[in-house]
Amino acid sequence: MPHTPTAPICRSTWQRQGWPTWALIVCVYGSWGVLMSNATELSWWLVSPLAAVILCLHGSVQHELLHGHPTPWGWFNDALGWLPLSLWIPYFKYRDDHRLHHRADTLTDPGLDPESYYHWPESWHAMSPPIRLLWHLNYTFLGRMMIGPWLVVGLFLVTQLKEVSKGGLYHWRNWALHLALMVSLILWLSHQGVIWWQYVVMCVWPGLSLTLMRSYAEHRPGPNNHRRCAIVEGSWFTRLLFMNVNLHQVHHEFPQLPWFMVNGHWQTHRQLILQRNGGYFYKGYWSLMRQTMLRQKDSPIYPKQKRNWV
C-alpha cells in the first residue's frame, strides 16, 4: 500500500478557530430563516431549489459538527446541529451511525457498516420483485435522485421503529427532543404560511436528493477500505455545498481534518491518494451523471466472496 502523508496542521488563527465553518453555520441558519419567512411571497420555482441547496448544505454542516468542529466542545457542536431543518432524521442518530461508519472494519458491508445500502444475497432473494426493482432503480443516478429519498427515509423509519420499540432511555430521550424540535419547527413554518407537506415535497425531498447525489458514488465494495472510497473532484460549487466530503478518500484517511483543508491536501497529494484508492475517481458530477444516469453504478447485491476481503 502506498505511503500516506500525515495530515496538515492548522497553523493560522482562522484555521484553528474554524472561521470558515462558523461562516457557513451563520449562512445556513440565516438564509433558511429569511427564505422561509418570505416563502409565501415568492414562487415555489425559486423557493424549492434555494431551499434544497440550503438543506443540503445544512447536512454538510451537521457532518462537520459531528467530526468535532468548529469548537473542541462536543456538546456545543452538537447543540449547533440539533435543529432538524430536514425534519426526518434526529441529529443524534446521524452522529452515532456516522461515527460507527468510520469505525467499520469493512466499509459497505451490510452487517458492519450502518451507512451501507448493499444487501447480502440471502436478504436480496427474500425481497419481493417490486422491492428489488426499486433497489435496482436506486443504483442508477436518476433513480437515486428521484426515489432514493423515499427509500432512505422509509428504511430509516422502519429500523427506528424497531429500535425504539425495544426501549432504552437514550433513544426515548433523544427522540423526544427531536420530535419537540420538529413540531416547533413545523408550527413556526405554519405561522409563516408554509404548509408542512409543501415543505416536505418542495424543500426536504430535493434537498435530500442533492445529498444523495454526493453519497451516490462515495463507496463501493473493494479489496480493502481504501479502495472502497471515491474521489469526485467536482467544481468549486459542489466542493462548497458538500464541504469537500466528495473528496471522500481524503475524508476517510483524515476524518478530523477541517473541511476547508481537505482540498489543499488532495491537490498536494493527488497521485498518491489515487494510488491508495485504486483510481476510484470521477472528474465531477456531470461525468458521474453521464456514465450512470440510466445505468447502475454497480449491483445492490453484495457478493458473498467479498466477506473474505481484508
PDB file of C-alpha atoms in Angstrom:
ATOM      1  CA  MET A   1       0.000   0.000   0.000  1.00  0.00           C
ATOM      2  CA  PRO A   2       1.465   3.443  -0.930  1.00  0.00           C
ATOM      3  CA  HIS A   3       2.656   5.629   1.909  1.00  0.00           C
ATOM      4  CA  THR A   4       0.143   8.176   3.225  1.00  0.00           C
ATOM      5  CA  PRO A   5       1.380  11.661   4.132  1.00  0.00           C
ATOM      6  CA  THR A   6       0.467  12.971   7.544  1.00  0.00           C
ATOM      7  CA  ALA A   7      -2.492  15.325   7.805  1.00  0.00           C
ATOM      8  CA  PRO A   8      -1.731  19.037   7.514  1.00  0.00           C
ATOM      9  CA  ILE A   9      -1.715  21.033  10.737  1.00  0.00           C
ATOM     10  CA  CYS A  10      -3.919  24.084  11.355  1.00  0.00           C
ATOM     11  CA  ARG A  11      -1.275  26.778  11.635  1.00  0.00           C
ATOM     12  CA  SER A  12      -3.102  30.074  11.207  1.00  0.00           C
ATOM     13  CA  THR A  13      -5.600  31.560  13.655  1.00  0.00           C
ATOM     14  CA  TRP A  14      -8.500  31.402  11.191  1.00  0.00           C
ATOM     15  CA  GLN A  15      -7.819  27.694  10.665  1.00  0.00           C
ATOM     16  CA  ARG A  16      -7.535  26.844  14.362  1.00  0.00           C
ATOM     17  CA  GLN A  17     -10.688  28.753  15.243  1.00  0.00           C
ATOM     18  CA  GLY A  18     -12.633  27.343  12.298  1.00  0.00           C
ATOM     19  CA  TRP A  19     -13.845  30.661  10.899  1.00  0.00           C
ATOM     20  CA  PRO A  20     -14.948  29.168   7.532  1.00  0.00           C
ATOM     21  CA  THR A  21     -17.149  26.697   9.418  1.00  0.00           C
ATOM     22  CA  TRP A  22     -18.629  29.452  11.565  1.00  0.00           C
ATOM     23  CA  ALA A  23     -19.374  31.456   8.414  1.00  0.00           C
ATOM     24  CA  LEU A  24     -21.290  28.537   6.886  1.00  0.00           C
ATOM     25  CA  ILE A  25     -23.235  27.892  10.112  1.00  0.00           C
ATOM     26  CA  VAL A  26     -24.416  31.504  10.173  1.00  0.00           C
ATOM     27  CA  CYS A  27     -25.103  31.430   6.431  1.00  0.00           C
ATOM     28  CA  VAL A  28     -27.196  28.234   6.604  1.00  0.00           C
ATOM     29  CA  TYR A  29     -29.427  29.178   9.517  1.00  0.00           C
ATOM     30  CA  GLY A  30     -29.703  32.806   8.482  1.00  0.00           C
ATOM     31  CA  SER A  31     -30.566  32.117   4.843  1.00  0.00           C
ATOM     32  CA  TRP A  32     -33.037  29.362   5.805  1.00  0.00           C
ATOM     33  CA  GLY A  33     -34.849  31.717   8.189  1.00  0.00           C
ATOM     34  CA  VAL A  34     -35.006  34.536   5.648  1.00  0.00           C
ATOM     35  CA  LEU A  35     -36.165  32.226   2.845  1.00  0.00           C
ATOM     36  CA  MET A  36     -38.914  30.555   4.879  1.00  0.00           C
ATOM     37  CA  SER A  37     -40.099  33.895   6.270  1.00  0.00           C
ATOM     38  CA  ASN A  38     -40.657  35.123   2.723  1.00  0.00           C
ATOM     39  CA  ALA A  39     -41.611  31.823   1.039  1.00  0.00           C
ATOM     40  CA  THR A  40     -45.282  32.685   0.544  1.00  0.00           C
ATOM     41  CA  GLU A  41     -44.360  35.889  -1.274  1.00  0.00           C
ATOM     42  CA  LEU A  42     -42.052  34.068  -3.700  1.00  0.00           C
ATOM     43  CA  SER A  43     -42.611  31.472  -6.399  1.00  0.00           C
ATOM     44  CA  TRP A  44     -42.051  27.861  -5.372  1.00  0.00           C
ATOM     45  CA  TRP A  45     -39.952  27.554  -8.535  1.00  0.00           C
ATOM     46  CA  LEU A  46     -37.497  29.826  -6.740  1.00  0.00           C
ATOM     47  CA  VAL A  47     -38.045  28.678  -3.153  1.00  0.00           C
ATOM     48  CA  SER A  48     -37.628  24.950  -3.882  1.00  0.00           C
ATOM     49  CA  PRO A  49     -34.128  24.986  -5.439  1.00  0.00           C
ATOM     50  CA  LEU A  50     -32.868  27.556  -2.924  1.00  0.00           C
ATOM     51  CA  ALA A  51     -34.234  25.516  -0.020  1.00  0.00           C
ATOM     52  CA  ALA A  52     -32.738  22.331  -1.484  1.00  0.00           C
ATOM     53  CA  VAL A  53     -29.277  23.903  -1.565  1.00  0.00           C
ATOM     54  CA  ILE A  54     -29.647  25.273   1.978  1.00  0.00           C
ATOM     55  CA  LEU A  55     -30.877  21.957   3.402  1.00  0.00           C
ATOM     56  CA  CYS A  56     -28.129  20.025   1.647  1.00  0.00           C
ATOM     57  CA  LEU A  57     -25.541  22.465   2.999  1.00  0.00           C
ATOM     58  CA  HIS A  58     -27.107  22.118   6.456  1.00  0.00           C
ATOM     59  CA  GLY A  59     -26.489  18.368   6.244  1.00  0.00           C
ATOM     60  CA  SER A  60     -22.864  19.074   5.323  1.00  0.00           C
ATOM     61  CA  VAL A  61     -22.565  21.421   8.314  1.00  0.00           C
ATOM     62  CA  GLN A  62     -24.007  18.724  10.604  1.00  0.00           C
ATOM     63  CA  HIS A  63     -21.416  16.320   9.233  1.00  0.00           C
ATOM     64  CA  GLU A  64     -18.632  18.767  10.092  1.00  0.00           C
ATOM     65  CA  LEU A  65     -20.059  19.321  13.584  1.00  0.00           C
ATOM     66  CA  LEU A  66     -20.135  15.627  14.480  1.00  0.00           C
ATOM     67  CA  HIS A  67     -16.483  15.346  13.460  1.00  0.00           C
ATOM     68  CA  GLY A  68     -15.516  17.810  16.173  1.00  0.00           C
ATOM     69  CA  HIS A  69     -15.624  21.226  14.535  1.00  0.00           C
ATOM     70  CA  PRO A  70     -15.603  24.180  14.923  1.00  0.00           C
ATOM     71  CA  THR A  71     -15.053  24.021  18.721  1.00  0.00           C
ATOM     72  CA  PRO A  72     -13.276  21.491  20.970  1.00  0.00           C
ATOM     73  CA  TRP A  73     -16.501  21.018  22.973  1.00  0.00           C
ATOM     74  CA  GLY A  74     -18.589  18.179  21.609  1.00  0.00           C
ATOM     75  CA  TRP A  75     -21.741  19.204  23.465  1.00  0.00           C
ATOM     76  CA  PHE A  76     -21.565  22.687  21.945  1.00  0.00           C
ATOM     77  CA  ASN A  77     -21.000  21.382  18.407  1.00  0.00           C
ATOM     78  CA  ASP A  78     -23.940  19.013  18.892  1.00  0.00           C
ATOM     79  CA  ALA A  79     -26.162  21.870  20.056  1.00  0.00           C
ATOM     80  CA  LEU A  80     -25.375  23.706  16.808  1.00  0.00           C
ATOM     81  CA  GLY A  81     -26.535  20.705  14.785  1.00  0.00           C
ATOM     82  CA  TRP A  82     -29.691  19.602  16.603  1.00  0.00           C
ATOM     83  CA  LEU A  83     -32.217  21.814  14.783  1.00  0.00           C
ATOM     84  CA  PRO A  84     -33.882  19.378  12.317  1.00  0.00           C
ATOM     85  CA  LEU A  85     -34.281  21.544   9.223  1.00  0.00           C
ATOM     86  CA  SER A  86     -34.800  18.379   7.146  1.00  0.00           C
ATOM     87  CA  LEU A  87     -37.264  17.014   9.739  1.00  0.00           C
ATOM     88  CA  TRP A  88     -36.760  13.284   9.226  1.00  0.00           C
ATOM     89  CA  ILE A  89     -33.505  12.295  10.956  1.00  0.00           C
ATOM     90  CA  PRO A  90     -32.511  13.187  14.521  1.00  0.00           C
ATOM     91  CA  TYR A  91     -29.042  14.658  14.770  1.00  0.00           C
ATOM     92  CA  PHE A  92     -28.026  12.174  17.491  1.00  0.00           C
ATOM     93  CA  LYS A  93     -28.877   9.206  15.240  1.00  0.00           C
ATOM     94  CA  TYR A  94     -26.968  10.641  12.288  1.00  0.00           C
ATOM     95  CA  ARG A  95     -23.998  11.401  14.567  1.00  0.00           C
ATOM     96  CA  ASP A  96     -23.878   7.947  16.167  1.00  0.00           C
ATOM     97  CA  ASP A  97     -24.336   5.997  12.928  1.00  0.00           C
ATOM     98  CA  HIS A  98     -21.796   8.082  11.055  1.00  0.00           C
ATOM     99  CA  ARG A  99     -19.170   7.554  13.739  1.00  0.00           C
ATOM    100  CA  LEU A 100     -19.822   3.812  13.530  1.00  0.00           C
ATOM    101  CA  HIS A 101     -19.446   4.093   9.759  1.00  0.00           C
ATOM    102  CA  HIS A 102     -15.931   5.467  10.244  1.00  0.00           C
ATOM    103  CA  ARG A 103     -15.068   2.669  12.669  1.00  0.00           C
ATOM    104  CA  ALA A 104     -16.409  -0.104  10.412  1.00  0.00           C
ATOM    105  CA  ASP A 105     -13.808  -2.775   9.697  1.00  0.00           C
ATOM    106  CA  THR A 106     -15.322  -3.328   6.257  1.00  0.00           C
ATOM    107  CA  LEU A 107     -16.989  -0.346   4.594  1.00  0.00           C
ATOM    108  CA  THR A 108     -20.149  -1.172   2.602  1.00  0.00           C
ATOM    109  CA  ASP A 109     -20.586  -4.475   4.498  1.00  0.00           C
ATOM    110  CA  PRO A 110     -24.357  -4.740   5.213  1.00  0.00           C
ATOM    111  CA  GLY A 111     -23.602  -6.311   8.584  1.00  0.00           C
ATOM    112  CA  LEU A 112     -20.955  -3.857   9.766  1.00  0.00           C
ATOM    113  CA  ASP A 113     -21.454  -0.515   8.037  1.00  0.00           C
ATOM    114  CA  PRO A 114     -24.600   1.356   9.194  1.00  0.00           C
ATOM    115  CA  GLU A 115     -24.475   3.527   6.058  1.00  0.00           C
ATOM    116  CA  SER A 116     -24.449   0.611   3.617  1.00  0.00           C
ATOM    117  CA  TYR A 117     -27.209   0.225   1.030  1.00  0.00           C
ATOM    118  CA  TYR A 118     -25.974  -3.145  -0.180  1.00  0.00           C
ATOM    119  CA  HIS A 119     -27.755  -6.435   0.542  1.00  0.00           C
ATOM    120  CA  TRP A 120     -26.487  -9.942   1.180  1.00  0.00           C
ATOM    121  CA  PRO A 121     -27.732 -12.381  -1.481  1.00  0.00           C
ATOM    122  CA  GLU A 122     -29.947 -14.241   1.001  1.00  0.00           C
ATOM    123  CA  SER A 123     -31.620 -10.983   2.065  1.00  0.00           C
ATOM    124  CA  TRP A 124     -31.952  -9.889  -1.556  1.00  0.00           C
ATOM    125  CA  HIS A 125     -33.757 -13.032  -2.671  1.00  0.00           C
ATOM    126  CA  ALA A 126     -36.134 -12.766   0.283  1.00  0.00           C
ATOM    127  CA  MET A 127     -37.420  -9.429  -1.073  1.00  0.00           C
ATOM    128  CA  SER A 128     -40.451  -9.178  -3.315  1.00  0.00           C
ATOM    129  CA  PRO A 129     -39.822  -8.435  -7.032  1.00  0.00           C
ATOM    130  CA  PRO A 130     -41.230  -4.853  -6.788  1.00  0.00           C
ATOM    131  CA  ILE A 131     -38.879  -4.030  -3.903  1.00  0.00           C
ATOM    132  CA  ARG A 132     -35.912  -5.483  -5.780  1.00  0.00           C
ATOM    133  CA  LEU A 133     -36.873  -3.353  -8.781  1.00  0.00           C
ATOM    134  CA  LEU A 134     -36.871  -0.229  -6.629  1.00  0.00           C
ATOM    135  CA  TRP A 135     -33.384  -1.029  -5.351  1.00  0.00           C
ATOM    136  CA  HIS A 136     -32.144  -1.636  -8.902  1.00  0.00           C
ATOM    137  CA  LEU A 137     -33.515   1.765  -9.915  1.00  0.00           C
ATOM    138  CA  ASN A 138     -31.908   3.285  -6.826  1.00  0.00           C
ATOM    139  CA  TYR A 139     -28.497   2.243  -8.142  1.00  0.00           C
ATOM    140  CA  THR A 140     -28.897   4.442 -11.223  1.00  0.00           C
ATOM    141  CA  PHE A 141     -28.144   8.141 -10.849  1.00  0.00           C
ATOM    142  CA  LEU A 142     -31.666   9.185 -11.852  1.00  0.00           C
ATOM    143  CA  GLY A 143     -33.244   6.642  -9.524  1.00  0.00           C
ATOM    144  CA  ARG A 144     -31.084   7.758  -6.606  1.00  0.00           C
ATOM    145  CA  MET A 145     -32.170  11.353  -7.122  1.00  0.00           C
ATOM    146  CA  MET A 146     -35.887  10.636  -7.632  1.00  0.00           C
ATOM    147  CA  ILE A 147     -36.841   7.652  -5.457  1.00  0.00           C
ATOM    148  CA  GLY A 148     -33.708   7.467  -3.298  1.00  0.00           C
ATOM    149  CA  PRO A 149     -35.032   9.946  -0.699  1.00  0.00           C
ATOM    150  CA  TRP A 150     -38.207   7.923  -0.149  1.00  0.00           C
ATOM    151  CA  LEU A 151     -36.280   4.644   0.107  1.00  0.00           C
ATOM    152  CA  VAL A 152     -33.788   6.132   2.559  1.00  0.00           C
ATOM    153  CA  VAL A 153     -36.434   7.722   4.772  1.00  0.00           C
ATOM    154  CA  GLY A 154     -38.695   4.674   4.627  1.00  0.00           C
ATOM    155  CA  LEU A 155     -35.880   2.282   5.550  1.00  0.00           C
ATOM    156  CA  PHE A 156     -34.760   4.618   8.327  1.00  0.00           C
ATOM    157  CA  LEU A 157     -38.237   4.877   9.863  1.00  0.00           C
ATOM    158  CA  VAL A 158     -38.753   1.097   9.770  1.00  0.00           C
ATOM    159  CA  THR A 159     -35.439   0.418  11.520  1.00  0.00           C
ATOM    160  CA  GLN A 160     -36.058   3.183  14.061  1.00  0.00           C
ATOM    161  CA  LEU A 161     -39.489   1.823  14.974  1.00  0.00           C
ATOM    162  CA  LYS A 162     -37.814  -1.485  15.761  1.00  0.00           C
ATOM    163  CA  GLU A 163     -35.075   0.160  17.828  1.00  0.00           C
ATOM    164  CA  VAL A 164     -37.387   2.440  19.798  1.00  0.00           C
ATOM    165  CA  SER A 165     -39.816  -0.419  20.477  1.00  0.00           C
ATOM    166  CA  LYS A 166     -37.018  -2.203  22.337  1.00  0.00           C
ATOM    167  CA  GLY A 167     -36.943   0.663  24.797  1.00  0.00           C
ATOM    168  CA  GLY A 168     -33.923   2.382  26.273  1.00  0.00           C
ATOM    169  CA  LEU A 169     -33.799   5.798  27.904  1.00  0.00           C
ATOM    170  CA  TYR A 170     -31.162   7.018  25.457  1.00  0.00           C
ATOM    171  CA  HIS A 171     -33.395   6.533  22.410  1.00  0.00           C
ATOM    172  CA  TRP A 172     -36.565   7.773  24.067  1.00  0.00           C
ATOM    173  CA  ARG A 173     -34.933  10.913  25.454  1.00  0.00           C
ATOM    174  CA  ASN A 174     -33.234  11.850  22.192  1.00  0.00           C
ATOM    175  CA  TRP A 175     -36.286  11.078  20.073  1.00  0.00           C
ATOM    176  CA  ALA A 176     -38.427  13.180  22.427  1.00  0.00           C
ATOM    177  CA  LEU A 177     -36.081  16.134  21.924  1.00  0.00           C
ATOM    178  CA  HIS A 178     -36.073  15.616  18.157  1.00  0.00           C
ATOM    179  CA  LEU A 179     -39.875  15.444  17.985  1.00  0.00           C
ATOM    180  CA  ALA A 180     -40.239  18.558  20.147  1.00  0.00           C
ATOM    181  CA  LEU A 181     -37.877  20.481  17.881  1.00  0.00           C
ATOM    182  CA  MET A 182     -39.578  19.126  14.761  1.00  0.00           C
ATOM    183  CA  VAL A 183     -43.067  20.121  15.965  1.00  0.00           C
ATOM    184  CA  SER A 184     -41.778  23.568  16.935  1.00  0.00           C
ATOM    185  CA  LEU A 185     -40.227  23.996  13.507  1.00  0.00           C
ATOM    186  CA  ILE A 186     -43.433  22.904  11.725  1.00  0.00           C
ATOM    187  CA  LEU A 187     -45.506  25.288  13.848  1.00  0.00           C
ATOM    188  CA  TRP A 188     -43.137  28.133  13.032  1.00  0.00           C
ATOM    189  CA  LEU A 189     -43.331  27.295   9.322  1.00  0.00           C
ATOM    190  CA  SER A 190     -47.124  27.220   9.548  1.00  0.00           C
ATOM    191  CA  HIS A 191     -47.032  30.656  11.163  1.00  0.00           C
ATOM    192  CA  GLN A 192     -45.057  31.849   8.117  1.00  0.00           C
ATOM    193  CA  GLY A 193     -47.734  30.375   5.837  1.00  0.00           C
ATOM    194  CA  VAL A 194     -45.743  27.296   4.778  1.00  0.00           C
ATOM    195  CA  ILE A 195     -47.761  24.073   4.998  1.00  0.00           C
ATOM    196  CA  TRP A 196     -45.800  21.072   6.294  1.00  0.00           C
ATOM    197  CA  TRP A 197     -46.424  18.869   3.226  1.00  0.00           C
ATOM    198  CA  GLN A 198     -45.331  21.695   0.917  1.00  0.00           C
ATOM    199  CA  TYR A 199     -42.114  21.926   2.885  1.00  0.00           C
ATOM    200  CA  VAL A 200     -41.568  18.145   2.694  1.00  0.00           C
ATOM    201  CA  VAL A 201     -42.248  17.860  -1.049  1.00  0.00           C
ATOM    202  CA  MET A 202     -40.790  21.154  -2.269  1.00  0.00           C
ATOM    203  CA  CYS A 203     -37.833  21.541   0.109  1.00  0.00           C
ATOM    204  CA  VAL A 204     -36.881  18.371   2.004  1.00  0.00           C
ATOM    205  CA  TRP A 205     -37.184  15.972  -0.951  1.00  0.00           C
ATOM    206  CA  PRO A 206     -34.947  17.939  -3.377  1.00  0.00           C
ATOM    207  CA  GLY A 207     -32.547  18.755  -0.521  1.00  0.00           C
ATOM    208  CA  LEU A 208     -32.134  15.078   0.287  1.00  0.00           C
ATOM    209  CA  SER A 209     -31.762  14.327  -3.418  1.00  0.00           C
ATOM    210  CA  LEU A 210     -28.759  16.648  -3.554  1.00  0.00           C
ATOM    211  CA  THR A 211     -27.253  14.925  -0.525  1.00  0.00           C
ATOM    212  CA  LEU A 212     -27.767  11.529  -2.145  1.00  0.00           C
ATOM    213  CA  MET A 213     -26.101  12.823  -5.298  1.00  0.00           C
ATOM    214  CA  ARG A 214     -22.992  13.296  -3.180  1.00  0.00           C
ATOM    215  CA  SER A 215     -23.201   9.899  -1.476  1.00  0.00           C
ATOM    216  CA  TYR A 216     -24.188   8.004  -4.644  1.00  0.00           C
ATOM    217  CA  ALA A 217     -20.634   7.052  -5.625  1.00  0.00           C
ATOM    218  CA  GLU A 218     -18.882   7.580  -2.284  1.00  0.00           C
ATOM    219  CA  HIS A 219     -18.361   3.873  -1.621  1.00  0.00           C
ATOM    220  CA  ARG A 220     -18.140   0.593  -3.473  1.00  0.00           C
ATOM    221  CA  PRO A 221     -17.164  -2.927  -2.429  1.00  0.00           C
ATOM    222  CA  GLY A 222     -13.438  -3.480  -2.798  1.00  0.00           C
ATOM    223  CA  PRO A 223     -10.449  -5.495  -1.532  1.00  0.00           C
ATOM    224  CA  ASN A 224      -9.732  -3.008   1.303  1.00  0.00           C
ATOM    225  CA  ASN A 225     -11.268   0.082   2.873  1.00  0.00           C
ATOM    226  CA  HIS A 226      -9.015   2.458   0.932  1.00  0.00           C
ATOM    227  CA  ARG A 227     -10.247   1.133  -2.400  1.00  0.00           C
ATOM    228  CA  ARG A 228     -13.843   1.490  -1.308  1.00  0.00           C
ATOM    229  CA  CYS A 229     -13.703   5.306  -1.100  1.00  0.00           C
ATOM    230  CA  ALA A 230     -14.165   7.582  -4.106  1.00  0.00           C
ATOM    231  CA  ILE A 231     -12.749  10.905  -5.167  1.00  0.00           C
ATOM    232  CA  VAL A 232     -15.288  13.066  -7.030  1.00  0.00           C
ATOM    233  CA  GLU A 233     -13.288  16.205  -7.730  1.00  0.00           C
ATOM    234  CA  GLY A 234     -16.253  18.405  -8.637  1.00  0.00           C
ATOM    235  CA  SER A 235     -16.473  22.161  -9.107  1.00  0.00           C
ATOM    236  CA  TRP A 236     -15.975  24.915  -6.553  1.00  0.00           C
ATOM    237  CA  PHE A 237     -19.763  24.908  -6.036  1.00  0.00           C
ATOM    238  CA  THR A 238     -20.099  21.205  -5.237  1.00  0.00           C
ATOM    239  CA  ARG A 239     -16.959  21.283  -3.079  1.00  0.00           C
ATOM    240  CA  LEU A 240     -18.542  24.086  -1.046  1.00  0.00           C
ATOM    241  CA  LEU A 241     -22.012  22.511  -0.999  1.00  0.00           C
ATOM    242  CA  PHE A 242     -20.638  19.173   0.202  1.00  0.00           C
ATOM    243  CA  MET A 243     -17.869  20.783   2.259  1.00  0.00           C
ATOM    244  CA  ASN A 244     -15.304  18.624   0.447  1.00  0.00           C
ATOM    245  CA  VAL A 245     -16.824  15.317   1.561  1.00  0.00           C
ATOM    246  CA  ASN A 246     -16.889  14.488  -2.173  1.00  0.00           C
ATOM    247  CA  LEU A 247     -13.122  14.022  -1.776  1.00  0.00           C
ATOM    248  CA  HIS A 248     -14.132  11.002   0.215  1.00  0.00           C
ATOM    249  CA  GLN A 249     -10.869   9.068   0.302  1.00  0.00           C
ATOM    250  CA  VAL A 250      -9.195  12.065   1.964  1.00  0.00           C
ATOM    251  CA  HIS A 251     -12.054  12.364   4.433  1.00  0.00           C
ATOM    252  CA  HIS A 252     -11.732   8.714   5.464  1.00  0.00           C
ATOM    253  CA  GLU A 253      -7.963   8.979   5.753  1.00  0.00           C
ATOM    254  CA  PHE A 254      -8.268  12.056   7.980  1.00  0.00           C
ATOM    255  CA  PRO A 255     -11.836  12.319   9.353  1.00  0.00           C
ATOM    256  CA  GLN A 256     -10.821  15.029  11.845  1.00  0.00           C
ATOM    257  CA  LEU A 257      -9.322  17.292   9.166  1.00  0.00           C
ATOM    258  CA  PRO A 258     -11.362  20.526   8.861  1.00  0.00           C
ATOM    259  CA  TRP A 259     -13.298  20.666   5.616  1.00  0.00           C
ATOM    260  CA  PHE A 260     -11.515  23.784   4.367  1.00  0.00           C
ATOM    261  CA  MET A 261      -8.137  21.968   4.427  1.00  0.00           C
ATOM    262  CA  VAL A 262      -9.236  18.823   2.588  1.00  0.00           C
ATOM    263  CA  ASN A 263      -8.980  20.175  -0.962  1.00  0.00           C
ATOM    264  CA  GLY A 264      -5.483  21.513  -0.356  1.00  0.00           C
ATOM    265  CA  HIS A 265      -4.379  18.088   0.852  1.00  0.00           C
ATOM    266  CA  TRP A 266      -5.952  16.484  -2.228  1.00  0.00           C
ATOM    267  CA  GLN A 267      -4.264  18.915  -4.627  1.00  0.00           C
ATOM    268  CA  THR A 268      -0.886  18.324  -2.992  1.00  0.00           C
ATOM    269  CA  HIS A 269      -1.035  14.529  -2.848  1.00  0.00           C
ATOM    270  CA  ARG A 270      -3.491  13.590  -5.604  1.00  0.00           C
ATOM    271  CA  GLN A 271      -1.349  10.912  -7.289  1.00  0.00           C
ATOM    272  CA  LEU A 272      -0.593   9.163  -4.026  1.00  0.00           C
ATOM    273  CA  ILE A 273      -4.261   9.313  -2.973  1.00  0.00           C
ATOM    274  CA  LEU A 274      -5.389   7.822  -6.291  1.00  0.00           C
ATOM    275  CA  GLN A 275      -2.863   5.017  -5.892  1.00  0.00           C
ATOM    276  CA  ARG A 276      -4.264   4.218  -2.471  1.00  0.00           C
ATOM    277  CA  ASN A 277      -7.920   4.182  -3.578  1.00  0.00           C
ATOM    278  CA  GLY A 278      -7.277   2.180  -6.728  1.00  0.00           C
ATOM    279  CA  GLY A 279      -8.079   5.054  -9.072  1.00  0.00           C
ATOM    280  CA  TYR A 280     -11.709   5.291  -7.966  1.00  0.00           C
ATOM    281  CA  PHE A 281     -12.100   8.787  -9.406  1.00  0.00           C
ATOM    282  CA  TYR A 282     -14.644  10.987 -11.188  1.00  0.00           C
ATOM    283  CA  LYS A 283     -13.729  14.393 -12.532  1.00  0.00           C
ATOM    284  CA  GLY A 284     -17.094  15.815 -11.469  1.00  0.00           C
ATOM    285  CA  TYR A 285     -20.786  15.128 -11.060  1.00  0.00           C
ATOM    286  CA  TRP A 286     -21.539  15.767 -14.734  1.00  0.00           C
ATOM    287  CA  SER A 287     -19.123  12.977 -15.585  1.00  0.00           C
ATOM    288  CA  LEU A 288     -20.718  10.704 -12.990  1.00  0.00           C
ATOM    289  CA  MET A 289     -24.173  11.573 -14.296  1.00  0.00           C
ATOM    290  CA  ARG A 290     -23.291  10.833 -17.925  1.00  0.00           C
ATOM    291  CA  GLN A 291     -21.958   7.401 -17.010  1.00  0.00           C
ATOM    292  CA  THR A 292     -24.723   6.307 -14.653  1.00  0.00           C
ATOM    293  CA  MET A 293     -27.863   8.307 -15.432  1.00  0.00           C
ATOM    294  CA  LEU A 294     -29.829   5.205 -16.506  1.00  0.00           C
ATOM    295  CA  ARG A 295     -27.159   2.604 -15.787  1.00  0.00           C
ATOM    296  CA  GLN A 296     -26.405   1.061 -12.391  1.00  0.00           C
ATOM    297  CA  LYS A 297     -23.045   2.125 -10.992  1.00  0.00           C
ATOM    298  CA  ASP A 298     -22.768  -1.371  -9.526  1.00  0.00           C
ATOM    299  CA  SER A 299     -25.060  -4.035  -8.095  1.00  0.00           C
ATOM    300  CA  PRO A 300     -27.100  -3.636  -4.898  1.00  0.00           C
ATOM    301  CA  ILE A 301     -26.224  -7.282  -4.152  1.00  0.00           C
ATOM    302  CA  TYR A 302     -23.079  -7.651  -2.061  1.00  0.00           C
ATOM    303  CA  PRO A 303     -21.207 -10.727  -3.382  1.00  0.00           C
ATOM    304  CA  LYS A 304     -20.581 -13.406  -0.781  1.00  0.00           C
ATOM    305  CA  GLN A 305     -16.927 -13.826  -1.686  1.00  0.00           C
ATOM    306  CA  LYS A 306     -16.295 -10.267  -0.556  1.00  0.00           C
ATOM    307  CA  ARG A 307     -16.824 -11.332   3.032  1.00  0.00           C
ATOM    308  CA  ASN A 308     -13.304 -12.731   2.817  1.00  0.00           C
ATOM    309  CA  TRP A 309     -11.681  -9.452   1.769  1.00  0.00           C
ATOM    310  CA  VAL A 310      -9.361  -7.828   4.276  1.00  0.00           C
TER     311      VAL A 310
END
